[in-house]
C-alpha cells in the first residue's frame, strides 16, 4: 500500500522505535508530571527555536484567528507546545499501562446510536487527545473502526494495535491510493461505528470552504458527503485535557435541517461541525494541534 504524505502537515510521532520503547519503560516507573516539567524546560524551548514553520503557524493562529496581541500570542504559542507535549507523553503513558480519569459529557447520545442496528459516523479533530476516546467510548454491540494516519511510526501503530484490539477497536489506515474507502463503506454497511478526522484535507482534495474563527478555511468533503449519501447519524467527540491525570470527553450530535441535493446536505453538516469545533477551540485555545496555516489560501498577513 502506498504511504500517505502531505505537503502541509506531518502526521507522524516524533522519534524512532528505540526512543519510543525507552519512553514507555520510563513511564512505567515515574509520574507523568515529572516528564511534563522536563519537557517544559528542556524540550519545548529548543523546539520553538528550531521548528520555525510550526511556531509561525501557531503564532498566526493566535494572532489572526484568536485575535490576541503579540505578547499574548507568543506566550500562548509556548503554552500550546507544552500542552502538546503533555498529550504525546499521555499517549505513551497509556501504552505503559497508566490510567487517566475520563469524564464523559453527552454519553446518552453515543449510547442511543450504539443501540441502533445501523452504523454511525463519529468525527474527530486535531484538538485535545482524541485517541483516549477509544478507551472510554466503546460498546460491546458495535465494533469501533478508527481511521488513522497511514504513515505513522511502526512502534506507535504496534502499541495502538495492542490496546485497541482488547477494546474492540479496528484501525483503518488512510492510504494515498484511497483503498481505505472500501473498509469505510463496509464498516457502515455492517452497522459499525466509523471514526473519522474532519479537520484536515488529505487524499482527495475536495473540500468545503467554511468560516472558522472569522476566516474561510478548507474542510474535507468526504465525511460529510458519506453521511449525507448514507443518511448516517453523525457525532463530534472532543477529548480535552482538564488536569494532570484527567480528561473530559464531550459528545455532540451533528445535525443539519436542510433541503436540497446530497452536496447541499453535506455542506450544511460541515458548517455545523465547524461551528462546534470553533466553540471547543475557543474554550480550550491551547489545545489546537494543527501545525500548519489553516487559512493559507486566504492570505493571512505575516506578523
PDB file of N, CA, C and O in Angstrom, residues 100-126:
ATOM      1  N   UNK A 100      -5.990   7.166  33.118  1.00  0.00           N
ATOM      2  CA  UNK A 100      -6.420   8.541  33.261  1.00  0.00           C
ATOM      3  C   UNK A 100      -7.926   8.571  33.538  1.00  0.00           C
ATOM      4  O   UNK A 100      -8.672   7.742  33.012  1.00  0.00           O
ATOM      5  N   UNK A 101      -8.333   9.532  34.339  1.00  0.00           N
ATOM      6  CA  UNK A 101      -9.768   9.698  34.584  1.00  0.00           C
ATOM      7  C   UNK A 101     -10.379  10.420  33.384  1.00  0.00           C
ATOM      8  O   UNK A 101      -9.872  11.454  32.945  1.00  0.00           O
ATOM      9  N   UNK A 102     -11.476   9.866  32.860  1.00  0.00           N
ATOM     10  CA  UNK A 102     -12.130  10.458  31.703  1.00  0.00           C
ATOM     11  C   UNK A 102     -13.601  10.701  32.030  1.00  0.00           C
ATOM     12  O   UNK A 102     -14.374   9.757  32.221  1.00  0.00           O
ATOM     13  N   UNK A 103     -13.975  11.958  32.135  1.00  0.00           N
ATOM     14  CA  UNK A 103     -15.376  12.330  32.341  1.00  0.00           C
ATOM     15  C   UNK A 103     -16.027  12.495  30.981  1.00  0.00           C
ATOM     16  O   UNK A 103     -15.459  13.137  30.091  1.00  0.00           O
ATOM     17  N   UNK A 104     -17.215  11.910  30.808  1.00  0.00           N
ATOM     18  CA  UNK A 104     -17.892  11.965  29.516  1.00  0.00           C
ATOM     19  C   UNK A 104     -19.157  12.804  29.630  1.00  0.00           C
ATOM     20  O   UNK A 104     -20.023  12.524  30.453  1.00  0.00           O
ATOM     21  N   UNK A 105     -19.247  13.822  28.795  1.00  0.00           N
ATOM     22  CA  UNK A 105     -20.430  14.674  28.717  1.00  0.00           C
ATOM     23  C   UNK A 105     -21.187  14.322  27.437  1.00  0.00           C
ATOM     24  O   UNK A 105     -20.610  14.316  26.354  1.00  0.00           O
ATOM     25  N   UNK A 106     -22.466  14.009  27.574  1.00  0.00           N
ATOM     26  CA  UNK A 106     -23.269  13.658  26.401  1.00  0.00           C
ATOM     27  C   UNK A 106     -23.215  12.194  26.026  1.00  0.00           C
ATOM     28  O   UNK A 106     -23.468  11.832  24.872  1.00  0.00           O
ATOM     29  N   UNK A 107     -22.883  11.329  26.983  1.00  0.00           N
ATOM     30  CA  UNK A 107     -22.766   9.896  26.675  1.00  0.00           C
ATOM     31  C   UNK A 107     -24.079   9.313  26.171  1.00  0.00           C
ATOM     32  O   UNK A 107     -24.082   8.348  25.393  1.00  0.00           O
ATOM     33  N   UNK A 108     -25.208   9.887  26.581  1.00  0.00           N
ATOM     34  CA  UNK A 108     -26.509   9.369  26.141  1.00  0.00           C
ATOM     35  C   UNK A 108     -26.641   9.401  24.619  1.00  0.00           C
ATOM     36  O   UNK A 108     -27.287   8.515  24.036  1.00  0.00           O
ATOM     37  N   UNK A 109     -26.065  10.421  23.982  1.00  0.00           N
ATOM     38  CA  UNK A 109     -26.121  10.499  22.517  1.00  0.00           C
ATOM     39  C   UNK A 109     -25.379   9.320  21.890  1.00  0.00           C
ATOM     40  O   UNK A 109     -25.850   8.705  20.928  1.00  0.00           O
ATOM     41  N   UNK A 110     -24.211   9.002  22.441  1.00  0.00           N
ATOM     42  CA  UNK A 110     -23.438   7.865  21.951  1.00  0.00           C
ATOM     43  C   UNK A 110     -24.184   6.558  22.200  1.00  0.00           C
ATOM     44  O   UNK A 110     -24.278   5.689  21.319  1.00  0.00           O
ATOM     45  N   UNK A 111     -24.730   6.404  23.383  1.00  0.00           N
ATOM     46  CA  UNK A 111     -25.437   5.176  23.748  1.00  0.00           C
ATOM     47  C   UNK A 111     -26.661   4.959  22.863  1.00  0.00           C
ATOM     48  O   UNK A 111     -26.947   3.844  22.418  1.00  0.00           O
ATOM     49  N   UNK A 112     -27.374   6.046  22.580  1.00  0.00           N
ATOM     50  CA  UNK A 112     -28.576   5.960  21.764  1.00  0.00           C
ATOM     51  C   UNK A 112     -28.264   5.418  20.368  1.00  0.00           C
ATOM     52  O   UNK A 112     -28.953   4.532  19.853  1.00  0.00           O
ATOM     53  N   UNK A 113     -27.215   5.942  19.751  1.00  0.00           N
ATOM     54  CA  UNK A 113     -26.843   5.486  18.417  1.00  0.00           C
ATOM     55  C   UNK A 113     -26.232   4.091  18.446  1.00  0.00           C
ATOM     56  O   UNK A 113     -26.399   3.309  17.503  1.00  0.00           O
ATOM     57  N   UNK A 114     -25.540   3.758  19.533  1.00  0.00           N
ATOM     58  CA  UNK A 114     -24.922   2.434  19.646  1.00  0.00           C
ATOM     59  C   UNK A 114     -25.961   1.323  19.726  1.00  0.00           C
ATOM     60  O   UNK A 114     -25.694   0.176  19.336  1.00  0.00           O
ATOM     61  N   UNK A 115     -27.134   1.645  20.222  1.00  0.00           N
ATOM     62  CA  UNK A 115     -28.179   0.644  20.385  1.00  0.00           C
ATOM     63  C   UNK A 115     -28.980   0.410  19.110  1.00  0.00           C
ATOM     64  O   UNK A 115     -29.788  -0.511  19.042  1.00  0.00           O
ATOM     65  N   UNK A 116     -28.756   1.237  18.092  1.00  0.00           N
ATOM     66  CA  UNK A 116     -29.426   1.047  16.803  1.00  0.00           C
ATOM     67  C   UNK A 116     -28.706  -0.021  15.989  1.00  0.00           C
ATOM     68  O   UNK A 116     -27.519  -0.283  16.188  1.00  0.00           O
ATOM     69  N   UNK A 117     -29.428  -0.617  15.050  1.00  0.00           N
ATOM     70  CA  UNK A 117     -28.802  -1.604  14.174  1.00  0.00           C
ATOM     71  C   UNK A 117     -27.879  -0.944  13.162  1.00  0.00           C
ATOM     72  O   UNK A 117     -26.858  -1.512  12.772  1.00  0.00           O
ATOM     73  N   UNK A 118     -28.236   0.274  12.745  1.00  0.00           N
ATOM     74  CA  UNK A 118     -27.447   0.970  11.740  1.00  0.00           C
ATOM     75  C   UNK A 118     -26.135   1.508  12.323  1.00  0.00           C
ATOM     76  O   UNK A 118     -26.039   1.778  13.511  1.00  0.00           O
ATOM     77  N   UNK A 119     -25.171   1.666  11.456  1.00  0.00           N
ATOM     78  CA  UNK A 119     -23.904   2.244  11.875  1.00  0.00           C
ATOM     79  C   UNK A 119     -23.994   3.762  11.942  1.00  0.00           C
ATOM     80  O   UNK A 119     -24.980   4.363  11.503  1.00  0.00           O
ATOM     81  N   UNK A 120     -22.965   4.385  12.486  1.00  0.00           N
ATOM     82  CA  UNK A 120     -22.928   5.845  12.516  1.00  0.00           C
ATOM     83  C   UNK A 120     -21.491   6.333  12.431  1.00  0.00           C
ATOM     84  O   UNK A 120     -20.538   5.560  12.606  1.00  0.00           O
ATOM     85  N   UNK A 121     -21.353   7.640  12.158  1.00  0.00           N
ATOM     86  CA  UNK A 121     -20.043   8.263  11.972  1.00  0.00           C
ATOM     87  C   UNK A 121     -19.708   9.110  13.187  1.00  0.00           C
ATOM     88  O   UNK A 121     -20.543   9.882  13.658  1.00  0.00           O
ATOM     89  N   UNK A 122     -18.484   8.974  13.669  1.00  0.00           N
ATOM     90  CA  UNK A 122     -18.013   9.760  14.797  1.00  0.00           C
ATOM     91  C   UNK A 122     -16.824  10.601  14.330  1.00  0.00           C
ATOM     92  O   UNK A 122     -15.804  10.070  13.920  1.00  0.00           O
ATOM     93  N   UNK A 123     -16.992  11.917  14.362  1.00  0.00           N
ATOM     94  CA  UNK A 123     -15.966  12.824  13.862  1.00  0.00           C
ATOM     95  C   UNK A 123     -14.971  13.208  14.956  1.00  0.00           C
ATOM     96  O   UNK A 123     -15.340  13.362  16.117  1.00  0.00           O
ATOM     97  N   UNK A 124     -13.733  13.391  14.543  1.00  0.00           N
ATOM     98  CA  UNK A 124     -12.696  13.853  15.461  1.00  0.00           C
ATOM     99  C   UNK A 124     -12.009  15.064  14.838  1.00  0.00           C
ATOM    100  O   UNK A 124     -12.337  15.501  13.736  1.00  0.00           O
ATOM    101  N   UNK A 125     -11.042  15.612  15.555  1.00  0.00           N
ATOM    102  CA  UNK A 125     -10.220  16.706  15.043  1.00  0.00           C
ATOM    103  C   UNK A 125      -8.893  16.673  15.787  1.00  0.00           C
ATOM    104  O   UNK A 125      -8.718  15.917  16.740  1.00  0.00           O
ATOM    105  N   UNK A 126      -7.971  17.495  15.344  1.00  0.00           N
ATOM    106  CA  UNK A 126      -6.650  17.525  15.967  1.00  0.00           C
ATOM    107  C   UNK A 126      -6.616  18.558  17.089  1.00  0.00           C
ATOM    108  O   UNK A 126      -5.847  19.523  17.078  1.00  0.00           O
TER     109      UNK A 126
END
